[in-house]
Amino acid sequence: MKGLFKSKPRTPVDVVRQTRDLLIYASSGSDIRESKREEKMAELCKNIREMKQILYGNSESEPVSEACAQLTQEFFRQNTMRLLITCLPKLNLEARKDATQIIANLQRQQVQSKLIASDYLEANMDLLDILISGYENTDMALHYGAMLRECIRHQTIARYVLESQHMKKFFDYIQLPNFDIAADAAATFKELLVRHKSTVAEFLSKNYDWFFADYNSKLLESSNYITRRQAIKLLVDILLDRSNSVVMTKYVSSRDNLRILMNLLRESSKSIQIEAFHVFKLFAANQNKPPDIVSILVANRSKLLRLFADLKTDKEDEQFEADKTQVVREIVALEPRDR
Amino acid sequence: MATRDHEPEESSKKIQYPLDAKAYKILDEIGVGVSAVVYKAICVPMDSILVAIKAIDLDQSRADLENVRRETKTMSLISHPNVLRAHCSFNVDCRLWVVMPFMSCGSLQSIISSSFPDGLPEPCIAIVLKETLNALSYLHNQGHLHRDVKAGNILIDSDGSVKLADFGVSASIYETNTAPGWGQSTSSSPLMLTDVAGTPYWMAPEVIHSHNGYSLKADIWSFGITALELAHGRPPLSNLPPSKSLLMKITKRFRFSDYETKKNFKSKKFSKAFKDMVASCLHQDPSNRPSAEKLLKHFFFKNCKGTDFLVKNLLHGLPSVEERFKGGKNSHKNGSDGEDTGSELVKQRRISGWNFNEEGFQMEPVFPTEAKDDTVVKQVRFGGETIIPDNKSSGSDYSGQCNLSSPKQDGEEAQVVTQGESEGDNRELTASASESMGGSGGDGGEVDREAMVGGLVALRRSLDEQRQQVSNMIVLLGGEVSREDQLVQLNDRLRMELEAEKQKNFELEMELEFLKLQISGAYNSGGTD
């Protein structure tokens, strides 16, 4: 097969152009015969595969950066990304996977040391709306989800998603019954909340009230084990990040938050308990504990101390033990107010 | 590639299985692993169709959710007749249920151990391997490594269809950059993975020595080992050199002793085509192994029979999967359905290389002949976990071995030695150092200079320590006055001499003063007078 095509090697630009033409054809209504259309779709899939091979290489050859740059430039010069995204449901599974990998790869391609994908997306923010709503479509969710995660590597794009109304929907997507999709949504949610530190810090302080109210009630108090486990882990990542210190201070001053964390400490799941401890220690270590926090800790002192005595990590973890000793010391030293 | 007009939508759209535990009725347990149980069940609303449910205990499994997510995602985005696809997955409390098609004849490993202990007939092997290669070829084209190809992961249905299963450790070479777990890749090529996963006997040398990175060809190696497994009834590990402790360990745990004593498989005749095909998969150098696609064109597969041949010759009269699982559980051998049994193995060992003996149609692992191997360099764990290289440099085994062999650094080995023993020790150290050199030449093709220097430095240090110990010992035995003692005595003697000299000097000075006084007195008296 290889020998057949060797006579007329197509440039990366040719491949992108032909793909675009075929995508336009695929997205338009079909007014031609079935067989003809079938043929065109097969050709489209072949072109998509070829683009992937230019970008990723194959078993025989590594990708060539010059070819990648040409492809990237041509791809974003016109609206190929939009066409590919909107036509995705019309492609077969293999072509969908190829397309997803192409779009993922292109987000990192630099042309003259510029990420032109970022510029393109900034001018086409509505594409993100399509990608995000993909979580509501079982067949598209994993493809659109993977593309979305690559797009939010760009800070401006992540900010757009964080500040959009979509952010609220993630709390539901994370709890979808289909594990694959829910886990994919959770991975995207996490990426949004940890990758771009300054943007995240700004988002959290602006949206503190609704965000943590939802985070507590929908995620940390969810009836779904995986949701709770992922949520508590992410909460640790968020609060322990230095750039979120203002948010952290606010979080550990609320008795409602403390109550939720203490419930998580009592879970039968070891993983959840350990993660919950990492948040709880922040409440205990806070040197300006509000009186209501102090009184809760004092009232539950013996229970907490018993719990910590039994709480151990599977592998030996010196840091964990040191933290535990510190927390226990803090709790023991608290002045009982009821006496 | 079927791309019919209205089909694409359908071909990629799965029939949606219910995402609710209530819709399924569990019939029997058919497999068990460290953190997962596999059940045979029916899906009531779907006409009570049979399914296999793998229930993974997420709280117990040390693999974090990210790995589980990747596994199920891979399984649900795959569509090939020879690859087991998940119908759906959802969680039931802290367990994740992965619902899959029920493959009524179970894994080839369980078929072999229950009914074909000495291996399968060659025509059956050809069919099974060809179907497996189709799966590998598809996966590799997608950029997926399976990483755990073995008979225990090849499942057969009652109609003879063959499917490759268990993506517990599969990885995508395209995802190396995004997945946090693979982030530490030291390899410059993005299409290489550097962590260790899989089941030991089937593992390619470059996976064991994973610092060099490995890729799709590692699956081809495992495929070759699987071929031997099907032919002989178990993976190759026979004809071990009489390296006492190591051999003991392996035979004790895996009952391979009979592999050596039972010579009857030698009378078994395999075709030249088969031997040639397997040999090509077992090249030390990954680049010399053929791709899955190329392997499919090997003449061994040319006149391969259809899967109905399997139904008549392999599956006829087999005990059911459930029966086999129960039987296996009682005798506590490798009898259970292969789903997860592989991941139970946690063991330490080191193989410096493999030699494939094409004549005898066996693999001969090359172990360092040194008995000190017990201080294993790499600790390999299974079940989707990554390895923990023992030495921090993680670079090379060779420096590691030298370091570990040096008595002072390894507490256990630091011992009071008599003169004779100590000399013996030294010889052993030298031996193991040169062994390492040989090993490095064997697999890497070049000697890691830095590692070598590190090793030699450690060796020298150890020799110094040995010498010190020997001298101490001699002193202890009163055989000879130590140099230090001699020095101390010499020092004392010298000090005494010095004191004596000083005394003498002082006396002379006094005398001189006295004489001076006398002279000046004489002058004075003479002058004034």
mmCIF file of N, CA and C in Angstrom, chain A residues 30 34 37-39 41-42 45 49 52-53 56-59 61-63 89-98 101 108 138-139 142-143 146 149-150 153 177-180 183-184 187 224-227 229-230 268-272 314-315, chain B residues 1-6 8-9 11-14 16 19 57-66 68-69 72-73 76-80 85 88-91 93-96 138 141-144 172 174 177-178 189-191 216 291 381 385:
data_model
loop_
_atom_site.group_PDB
_atom_site.id
_atom_site.type_symbol
_atom_site.label_atom_id
_atom_site.label_comp_id
_atom_site.label_asym_id
_atom_site.label_seq_id
_atom_site.Cartn_x
_atom_site.Cartn_y
_atom_site.Cartn_z
ATOM 1 N N SER A 30 -26.839 15.407 3.419
ATOM 2 C CA SER A 30 -26.432 14.572 2.296
ATOM 3 C C SER A 30 -27.463 14.640 1.177
ATOM 4 N N GLU A 34 -25.947 7.236 -1.335
ATOM 5 C CA GLU A 34 -25.392 6.564 -0.151
ATOM 6 C C GLU A 34 -23.950 6.115 -0.358
ATOM 7 N N ARG A 37 -21.373 8.785 -0.400
ATOM 8 C CA ARG A 37 -21.163 9.358 0.917
ATOM 9 C C ARG A 37 -20.296 8.440 1.771
ATOM 10 N N GLU A 38 -20.593 7.195 1.652
ATOM 11 C CA GLU A 38 -19.831 6.193 2.396
ATOM 12 C C GLU A 38 -18.347 6.296 2.051
ATOM 13 N N GLU A 39 -18.113 6.427 0.766
ATOM 14 C CA GLU A 39 -16.746 6.519 0.264
ATOM 15 C C GLU A 39 -16.045 7.745 0.846
ATOM 16 N N MET A 41 -16.777 9.343 3.596
ATOM 17 C CA MET A 41 -16.537 9.205 5.035
ATOM 18 C C MET A 41 -15.300 8.342 5.291
ATOM 19 N N ALA A 42 -15.148 7.311 4.481
ATOM 20 C CA ALA A 42 -13.966 6.452 4.642
ATOM 21 C C ALA A 42 -12.702 7.257 4.374
ATOM 22 N N CYS A 45 -11.922 9.495 7.329
ATOM 23 C CA CYS A 45 -11.290 8.759 8.428
ATOM 24 C C CYS A 45 -9.814 8.512 8.129
ATOM 25 N N ARG A 49 -6.593 9.823 10.252
ATOM 26 C CA ARG A 49 -5.532 8.919 10.694
ATOM 27 C C ARG A 49 -4.154 9.445 10.262
ATOM 28 N N LYS A 52 -2.953 12.214 12.393
ATOM 29 C CA LYS A 52 -2.454 11.700 13.670
ATOM 30 C C LYS A 52 -1.037 11.162 13.507
ATOM 31 N N GLN A 53 -0.805 10.485 12.394
ATOM 32 C CA GLN A 53 0.522 9.907 12.214
ATOM 33 C C GLN A 53 1.592 10.973 12.007
ATOM 34 N N TYR A 56 2.113 12.236 15.696
ATOM 35 C CA TYR A 56 2.642 11.316 16.704
ATOM 36 C C TYR A 56 3.740 10.405 16.172
ATOM 37 N N GLY A 57 3.886 10.337 14.849
ATOM 38 C CA GLY A 57 4.804 9.358 14.288
ATOM 39 C C GLY A 57 4.159 7.987 14.311
ATOM 40 N N ASN A 58 4.879 6.997 13.857
ATOM 41 C CA ASN A 58 4.367 5.633 13.955
ATOM 42 C C ASN A 58 5.492 4.708 14.379
ATOM 43 N N SER A 59 5.257 3.428 14.254
ATOM 44 C CA SER A 59 6.254 2.486 14.785
ATOM 45 C C SER A 59 7.604 2.627 14.076
ATOM 46 N N SER A 61 8.729 5.659 12.446
ATOM 47 C CA SER A 61 9.373 6.970 12.443
ATOM 48 C C SER A 61 8.833 7.884 13.534
ATOM 49 N N GLU A 62 9.689 8.742 14.002
ATOM 50 C CA GLU A 62 9.323 9.750 14.992
ATOM 51 C C GLU A 62 8.687 10.935 14.260
ATOM 52 N N PRO A 63 7.864 11.718 14.957
ATOM 53 C CA PRO A 63 7.294 12.895 14.288
ATOM 54 C C PRO A 63 8.369 13.913 13.894
ATOM 55 N N PRO A 89 -19.560 13.373 16.256
ATOM 56 C CA PRO A 89 -20.589 12.321 16.398
ATOM 57 C C PRO A 89 -20.829 11.546 15.109
ATOM 58 N N LYS A 90 -20.446 12.125 13.980
ATOM 59 C CA LYS A 90 -20.680 11.425 12.722
ATOM 60 C C LYS A 90 -19.569 10.448 12.367
ATOM 61 N N LEU A 91 -18.484 10.503 13.088
ATOM 62 C CA LEU A 91 -17.353 9.622 12.777
ATOM 63 C C LEU A 91 -17.496 8.288 13.505
ATOM 64 N N ASN A 92 -16.759 7.307 13.023
ATOM 65 C CA ASN A 92 -16.764 6.029 13.748
ATOM 66 C C ASN A 92 -15.820 6.103 14.951
ATOM 67 N N LEU A 93 -15.869 5.082 15.752
ATOM 68 C CA LEU A 93 -15.133 5.121 17.021
ATOM 69 C C LEU A 93 -13.640 5.375 16.826
ATOM 70 N N GLU A 94 -13.046 4.677 15.857
ATOM 71 C CA GLU A 94 -11.612 4.831 15.657
ATOM 72 C C GLU A 94 -11.257 6.253 15.238
ATOM 73 N N ALA A 95 -12.048 6.810 14.334
ATOM 74 C CA ALA A 95 -11.781 8.178 13.880
ATOM 75 C C ALA A 95 -11.995 9.179 15.010
ATOM 76 N N ARG A 96 -12.965 8.904 15.868
ATOM 77 C CA ARG A 96 -13.187 9.787 17.020
ATOM 78 C C ARG A 96 -11.961 9.797 17.929
ATOM 79 N N LYS A 97 -11.420 8.611 18.138
ATOM 80 C CA LYS A 97 -10.247 8.536 19.017
ATOM 81 C C LYS A 97 -9.052 9.257 18.380
ATOM 82 N N ASP A 98 -8.906 9.063 17.074
ATOM 83 C CA ASP A 98 -7.817 9.762 16.376
ATOM 84 C C ASP A 98 -8.001 11.272 16.496
ATOM 85 N N GLN A 101 -7.054 12.598 19.827
ATOM 86 C CA GLN A 101 -5.605 12.679 20.026
ATOM 87 C C GLN A 101 -4.996 13.832 19.227
ATOM 88 N N ARG A 108 -0.474 21.642 22.273
ATOM 89 C CA ARG A 108 0.899 21.838 22.748
ATOM 90 C C ARG A 108 1.860 22.203 21.636
ATOM 91 N N THR A 138 -23.529 10.303 26.455
ATOM 92 C CA THR A 138 -22.731 9.120 26.794
ATOM 93 C C THR A 138 -21.682 8.785 25.734
ATOM 94 N N ASP A 139 -22.053 8.941 24.463
ATOM 95 C CA ASP A 139 -21.127 8.540 23.411
ATOM 96 C C ASP A 139 -19.999 9.543 23.189
ATOM 97 N N LEU A 142 -16.362 10.900 26.700
ATOM 98 C CA LEU A 142 -14.944 10.617 26.916
ATOM 99 C C LEU A 142 -14.058 11.321 25.883
ATOM 100 N N HIS A 143 -14.586 11.490 24.660
ATOM 101 C CA HIS A 143 -13.795 12.176 23.630
ATOM 102 C C HIS A 143 -13.727 13.679 23.927
ATOM 103 N N ALA A 146 -11.665 14.482 27.034
ATOM 104 C CA ALA A 146 -10.215 14.459 26.854
ATOM 105 C C ALA A 146 -9.740 15.718 26.136
ATOM 106 N N ARG A 149 -9.848 18.728 28.580
ATOM 107 C CA ARG A 149 -8.740 18.770 29.545
ATOM 108 C C ARG A 149 -7.473 19.335 28.918
ATOM 109 N N GLU A 150 -7.289 19.059 27.645
ATOM 110 C CA GLU A 150 -6.110 19.617 26.980
ATOM 111 C C GLU A 150 -6.285 21.121 26.762
ATOM 112 N N ARG A 153 -5.415 23.570 29.554
ATOM 113 C CA ARG A 153 -4.006 23.801 29.873
ATOM 114 C C ARG A 153 -3.651 25.257 29.622
ATOM 115 N N PRO A 177 -23.955 8.288 37.064
ATOM 116 C CA PRO A 177 -23.832 6.874 37.443
ATOM 117 C C PRO A 177 -22.773 6.125 36.642
ATOM 118 N N ASN A 178 -22.541 6.537 35.415
ATOM 119 C CA ASN A 178 -21.541 5.881 34.580
ATOM 120 C C ASN A 178 -20.142 6.257 35.080
ATOM 121 N N PHE A 179 -19.429 5.278 35.575
ATOM 122 C CA PHE A 179 -18.146 5.563 36.226
ATOM 123 C C PHE A 179 -17.162 6.256 35.298
ATOM 124 N N ASP A 180 -17.046 5.781 34.063
ATOM 125 C CA ASP A 180 -16.080 6.358 33.122
ATOM 126 C C ASP A 180 -16.280 7.857 32.982
ATOM 127 N N ALA A 183 -15.773 9.836 36.281
ATOM 128 C CA ALA A 183 -14.353 9.948 36.621
ATOM 129 C C ALA A 183 -13.649 10.924 35.688
ATOM 130 N N ASP A 184 -14.069 10.948 34.439
ATOM 131 C CA ASP A 184 -13.479 11.888 33.492
ATOM 132 C C ASP A 184 -13.829 13.326 33.894
ATOM 133 N N ALA A 187 -11.757 14.353 36.757
ATOM 134 C CA ALA A 187 -10.376 14.668 36.382
ATOM 135 C C ALA A 187 -10.294 16.085 35.808
ATOM 136 N N ASN A 224 -22.444 8.926 47.332
ATOM 137 C CA ASN A 224 -21.583 8.143 46.459
ATOM 138 C C ASN A 224 -20.158 8.091 47.011
ATOM 139 N N TYR A 225 -19.690 6.896 47.274
ATOM 140 C CA TYR A 225 -18.359 6.723 47.870
ATOM 141 C C TYR A 225 -17.260 7.390 47.043
ATOM 142 N N ILE A 226 -17.270 7.130 45.734
ATOM 143 C CA ILE A 226 -16.193 7.667 44.892
ATOM 144 C C ILE A 226 -16.207 9.189 44.894
ATOM 145 N N THR A 227 -17.405 9.762 44.876
ATOM 146 C CA THR A 227 -17.502 11.221 44.906
ATOM 147 C C THR A 227 -16.867 11.769 46.184
ATOM 148 N N ARG A 229 -14.684 10.372 48.088
ATOM 149 C CA ARG A 229 -13.243 10.117 48.132
ATOM 150 C C ARG A 229 -12.479 11.087 47.228
ATOM 151 N N GLN A 230 -12.996 11.312 46.044
ATOM 152 C CA GLN A 230 -12.316 12.244 45.150
ATOM 153 C C GLN A 230 -12.390 13.669 45.678
ATOM 154 N N SER A 268 -15.877 4.606 57.391
ATOM 155 C CA SER A 268 -15.226 3.301 57.502
ATOM 156 C C SER A 268 -14.078 3.168 56.499
ATOM 157 N N SER A 269 -14.087 4.011 55.494
ATOM 158 C CA SER A 269 -13.019 3.929 54.494
ATOM 159 C C SER A 269 -11.741 4.589 54.986
ATOM 160 N N LYS A 270 -10.684 3.817 54.977
ATOM 161 C CA LYS A 270 -9.383 4.308 55.417
ATOM 162 C C LYS A 270 -8.911 5.476 54.558
ATOM 163 N N SER A 271 -9.051 5.321 53.248
ATOM 164 C CA SER A 271 -8.577 6.370 52.343
ATOM 165 C C SER A 271 -9.234 7.713 52.649
ATOM 166 N N ILE A 272 -10.542 7.662 52.874
ATOM 167 C CA ILE A 272 -11.257 8.904 53.165
ATOM 168 C C ILE A 272 -10.809 9.458 54.513
ATOM 169 N N ASP A 314 -1.137 2.849 55.778
ATOM 170 C CA ASP A 314 -0.703 1.486 55.445
ATOM 171 C C ASP A 314 0.814 1.382 55.468
ATOM 172 N N LYS A 315 1.397 2.300 54.762
ATOM 173 C CA LYS A 315 2.857 2.324 54.776
ATOM 174 C C LYS A 315 3.290 3.282 55.875
ATOM 175 N N MET B 1 -12.068 -1.293 7.713
ATOM 176 C CA MET B 1 -12.754 -0.306 8.556
ATOM 177 C C MET B 1 -14.179 -0.096 8.050
ATOM 178 N N ALA B 2 -15.127 -0.459 8.787
ATOM 179 C CA ALA B 2 -16.519 -0.334 8.351
ATOM 180 C C ALA B 2 -17.002 1.078 8.591
ATOM 181 N N THR B 3 -17.203 1.780 7.533
ATOM 182 C CA THR B 3 -17.643 3.169 7.690
ATOM 183 C C THR B 3 -18.894 3.390 6.863
ATOM 184 N N ARG B 4 -19.842 2.568 7.072
ATOM 185 C CA ARG B 4 -21.073 2.737 6.307
ATOM 186 C C ARG B 4 -21.835 3.948 6.821
ATOM 187 N N ASP B 5 -22.639 4.461 5.955
ATOM 188 C CA ASP B 5 -23.265 5.749 6.211
ATOM 189 C C ASP B 5 -23.990 5.828 7.554
ATOM 190 N N HIS B 6 -24.891 4.942 7.768
ATOM 191 C CA HIS B 6 -25.655 5.044 9.008
ATOM 192 C C HIS B 6 -25.048 4.190 10.109
ATOM 193 N N PRO B 8 -21.802 4.113 11.340
ATOM 194 C CA PRO B 8 -20.795 4.584 12.300
ATOM 195 C C PRO B 8 -21.393 4.872 13.670
ATOM 196 N N GLU B 9 -22.483 5.569 13.653
ATOM 197 C CA GLU B 9 -23.158 5.911 14.891
ATOM 198 C C GLU B 9 -23.406 4.644 15.708
ATOM 199 N N SER B 11 -22.032 1.542 15.226
ATOM 200 C CA SER B 11 -20.887 0.694 15.516
ATOM 201 C C SER B 11 -20.141 1.194 16.746
ATOM 202 N N SER B 12 -20.211 2.479 17.006
ATOM 203 C CA SER B 12 -19.478 2.987 18.153
ATOM 204 C C SER B 12 -20.393 3.159 19.359
ATOM 205 N N LYS B 13 -21.668 3.055 19.121
ATOM 206 C CA LYS B 13 -22.595 3.227 20.233
ATOM 207 C C LYS B 13 -22.818 1.879 20.886
ATOM 208 N N LYS B 14 -22.509 1.813 22.160
ATOM 209 C CA LYS B 14 -22.679 0.538 22.826
ATOM 210 C C LYS B 14 -24.136 0.403 23.250
ATOM 211 N N GLN B 16 -26.537 0.151 25.936
ATOM 212 C CA GLN B 16 -26.305 0.626 27.283
ATOM 213 C C GLN B 16 -26.787 -0.387 28.329
ATOM 214 N N LEU B 19 -26.912 0.703 34.844
ATOM 215 C CA LEU B 19 -25.845 1.137 35.748
ATOM 216 C C LEU B 19 -26.323 1.020 37.192
ATOM 217 N N ASP B 57 -12.404 -3.637 44.815
ATOM 218 C CA ASP B 57 -12.531 -2.927 46.084
ATOM 219 C C ASP B 57 -11.636 -1.688 46.037
ATOM 220 N N LEU B 58 -12.265 -0.548 45.883
ATOM 221 C CA LEU B 58 -11.479 0.674 45.690
ATOM 222 C C LEU B 58 -10.770 1.104 46.964
ATOM 223 N N ASP B 59 -11.328 0.710 48.104
ATOM 224 C CA ASP B 59 -10.688 1.136 49.335
ATOM 225 C C ASP B 59 -9.452 0.293 49.619
ATOM 226 N N GLN B 60 -9.497 -0.960 49.168
ATOM 227 C CA GLN B 60 -8.353 -1.835 49.411
ATOM 228 C C GLN B 60 -7.282 -1.679 48.355
ATOM 229 N N SER B 61 -7.732 -1.481 47.120
ATOM 230 C CA SER B 61 -6.747 -1.465 46.043
ATOM 231 C C SER B 61 -5.837 -0.268 46.242
ATOM 232 N N ARG B 62 -4.571 -0.545 46.259
ATOM 233 C CA ARG B 62 -3.629 0.532 46.503
ATOM 234 C C ARG B 62 -3.464 1.406 45.261
ATOM 235 N N ALA B 63 -3.852 0.813 44.131
ATOM 236 C CA ALA B 63 -3.835 1.626 42.915
ATOM 237 C C ALA B 63 -4.814 2.769 43.117
ATOM 238 N N ASP B 64 -4.398 3.973 42.816
ATOM 239 C CA ASP B 64 -5.302 5.072 43.073
ATOM 240 C C ASP B 64 -6.366 5.148 41.984
ATOM 241 N N LEU B 65 -7.343 5.987 42.230
ATOM 242 C CA LEU B 65 -8.491 6.060 41.331
ATOM 243 C C LEU B 65 -8.088 6.424 39.913
ATOM 244 N N GLU B 66 -7.024 7.185 39.805
ATOM 245 C CA GLU B 66 -6.573 7.615 38.482
ATOM 246 C C GLU B 66 -6.245 6.409 37.601
ATOM 247 N N VAL B 68 -7.426 3.326 37.989
ATOM 248 C CA VAL B 68 -8.667 2.607 37.722
ATOM 249 C C VAL B 68 -9.421 3.304 36.603
ATOM 250 N N ARG B 69 -9.423 4.623 36.654
ATOM 251 C CA ARG B 69 -10.113 5.395 35.627
ATOM 252 C C ARG B 69 -9.522 5.096 34.257
ATOM 253 N N THR B 72 -10.588 1.535 32.968
ATOM 254 C CA THR B 72 -11.956 1.383 32.472
ATOM 255 C C THR B 72 -12.178 2.228 31.232
ATOM 256 N N LYS B 73 -11.494 3.359 31.163
ATOM 257 C CA LYS B 73 -11.630 4.197 29.975
ATOM 258 C C LYS B 73 -11.094 3.457 28.755
ATOM 259 N N SER B 76 -13.501 0.837 27.687
ATOM 260 C CA SER B 76 -14.771 1.227 27.093
ATOM 261 C C SER B 76 -14.578 1.936 25.755
ATOM 262 N N LEU B 77 -13.347 2.293 25.418
ATOM 263 C CA LEU B 77 -13.127 2.947 24.127
ATOM 264 C C LEU B 77 -12.506 1.987 23.116
ATOM 265 N N ILE B 78 -12.628 0.707 23.413
ATOM 266 C CA ILE B 78 -11.988 -0.254 22.532
ATOM 267 C C ILE B 78 -13.054 -1.076 21.827
ATOM 268 N N SER B 79 -12.813 -1.344 20.564
ATOM 269 C CA SER B 79 -13.811 -2.093 19.828
ATOM 270 C C SER B 79 -13.115 -3.004 18.839
ATOM 271 N N HIS B 80 -12.913 -4.230 19.245
ATOM 272 C CA HIS B 80 -12.266 -5.205 18.375
ATOM 273 C C HIS B 80 -12.743 -6.589 18.803
ATOM 274 N N ARG B 85 -14.174 -6.092 25.833
ATOM 275 C CA ARG B 85 -14.603 -4.727 26.078
ATOM 276 C C ARG B 85 -15.546 -4.723 27.271
ATOM 277 N N CYS B 88 -20.033 -1.795 30.769
ATOM 278 C CA CYS B 88 -20.195 -0.543 31.513
ATOM 279 C C CYS B 88 -19.506 -0.697 32.860
ATOM 280 N N SER B 89 -19.379 0.380 33.569
ATOM 281 C CA SER B 89 -18.867 0.281 34.935
ATOM 282 C C SER B 89 -19.538 1.333 35.811
ATOM 283 N N PHE B 90 -19.759 0.978 37.045
ATOM 284 C CA PHE B 90 -20.423 1.891 37.995
ATOM 285 C C PHE B 90 -20.037 1.455 39.391
ATOM 286 N N ASN B 91 -20.270 2.315 40.364
ATOM 287 C CA ASN B 91 -19.833 1.883 41.680
ATOM 288 C C ASN B 91 -20.963 1.498 42.598
ATOM 289 N N ASP B 93 -21.301 1.099 46.493
ATOM 290 C CA ASP B 93 -20.566 1.467 47.715
ATOM 291 C C ASP B 93 -19.094 1.686 47.361
ATOM 292 N N CYS B 94 -18.208 0.983 48.055
ATOM 293 C CA CYS B 94 -16.810 1.280 47.741
ATOM 294 C C CYS B 94 -16.243 0.284 46.747
ATOM 295 N N ARG B 95 -17.097 -0.417 46.053
ATOM 296 C CA ARG B 95 -16.616 -1.299 44.994
ATOM 297 C C ARG B 95 -16.979 -0.736 43.635
ATOM 298 N N LEU B 96 -16.076 -0.961 42.705
ATOM 299 C CA LEU B 96 -16.379 -0.597 41.328
ATOM 300 C C LEU B 96 -16.735 -1.870 40.586
ATOM 301 N N TYR B 138 -4.180 -4.563 16.872
ATOM 302 C CA TYR B 138 -5.150 -3.472 17.031
ATOM 303 C C TYR B 138 -4.729 -2.530 18.157
ATOM 304 N N ASN B 141 -1.713 -0.464 17.254
ATOM 305 C CA ASN B 141 -2.056 0.612 16.323
ATOM 306 C C ASN B 141 -2.700 1.792 17.034
ATOM 307 N N GLN B 142 -3.373 1.502 18.124
ATOM 308 C CA GLN B 142 -4.017 2.552 18.913
ATOM 309 C C GLN B 142 -3.028 3.213 19.862
ATOM 310 N N GLY B 143 -1.834 2.694 19.874
ATOM 311 C CA GLY B 143 -0.853 3.247 20.798
ATOM 312 C C GLY B 143 -0.982 2.684 22.199
ATOM 313 N N HIS B 144 -1.708 1.585 22.356
ATOM 314 C CA HIS B 144 -1.826 0.984 23.686
ATOM 315 C C HIS B 144 -0.865 -0.180 23.841
ATOM 316 N N SER B 172 -1.131 3.774 27.709
ATOM 317 C CA SER B 172 -1.098 4.337 26.376
ATOM 318 C C SER B 172 0.202 5.100 26.195
ATOM 319 N N TYR B 174 0.648 7.283 24.165
ATOM 320 C CA TYR B 174 0.334 8.676 23.850
ATOM 321 C C TYR B 174 0.076 9.490 25.103
ATOM 322 N N ASN B 177 2.691 11.945 28.684
ATOM 323 C CA ASN B 177 2.900 13.304 29.180
ATOM 324 C C ASN B 177 1.810 13.745 30.147
ATOM 325 N N THR B 178 0.606 13.273 29.916
ATOM 326 C CA THR B 178 -0.494 13.783 30.720
ATOM 327 C C THR B 178 -0.665 13.022 32.020
ATOM 328 N N SER B 189 12.583 9.895 24.540
ATOM 329 C CA SER B 189 11.525 9.655 23.573
ATOM 330 C C SER B 189 10.169 9.636 24.267
ATOM 331 N N PRO B 190 9.202 10.341 23.699
ATOM 332 C CA PRO B 190 7.893 10.364 24.342
ATOM 333 C C PRO B 190 7.152 9.027 24.195
ATOM 334 N N LEU B 191 7.584 8.199 23.295
ATOM 335 C CA LEU B 191 6.864 6.949 23.088
ATOM 336 C C LEU B 191 7.470 5.801 23.884
ATOM 337 N N LEU B 216 6.204 -0.874 22.585
ATOM 338 C CA LEU B 216 5.286 -1.922 22.138
ATOM 339 C C LEU B 216 5.941 -3.304 22.041
ATOM 340 N N SER B 291 6.926 -6.576 14.611
ATOM 341 C CA SER B 291 5.705 -5.969 15.132
ATOM 342 C C SER B 291 4.588 -7.010 15.058
ATOM 343 N N ARG B 381 6.715 -5.110 42.240
ATOM 344 C CA ARG B 381 5.407 -5.447 42.786
ATOM 345 C C ARG B 381 4.398 -5.496 41.667
ATOM 346 N N GLU B 385 0.842 -1.787 40.391
ATOM 347 C CA GLU B 385 1.697 -0.866 41.120
ATOM 348 C C GLU B 385 3.028 -0.691 40.420
#
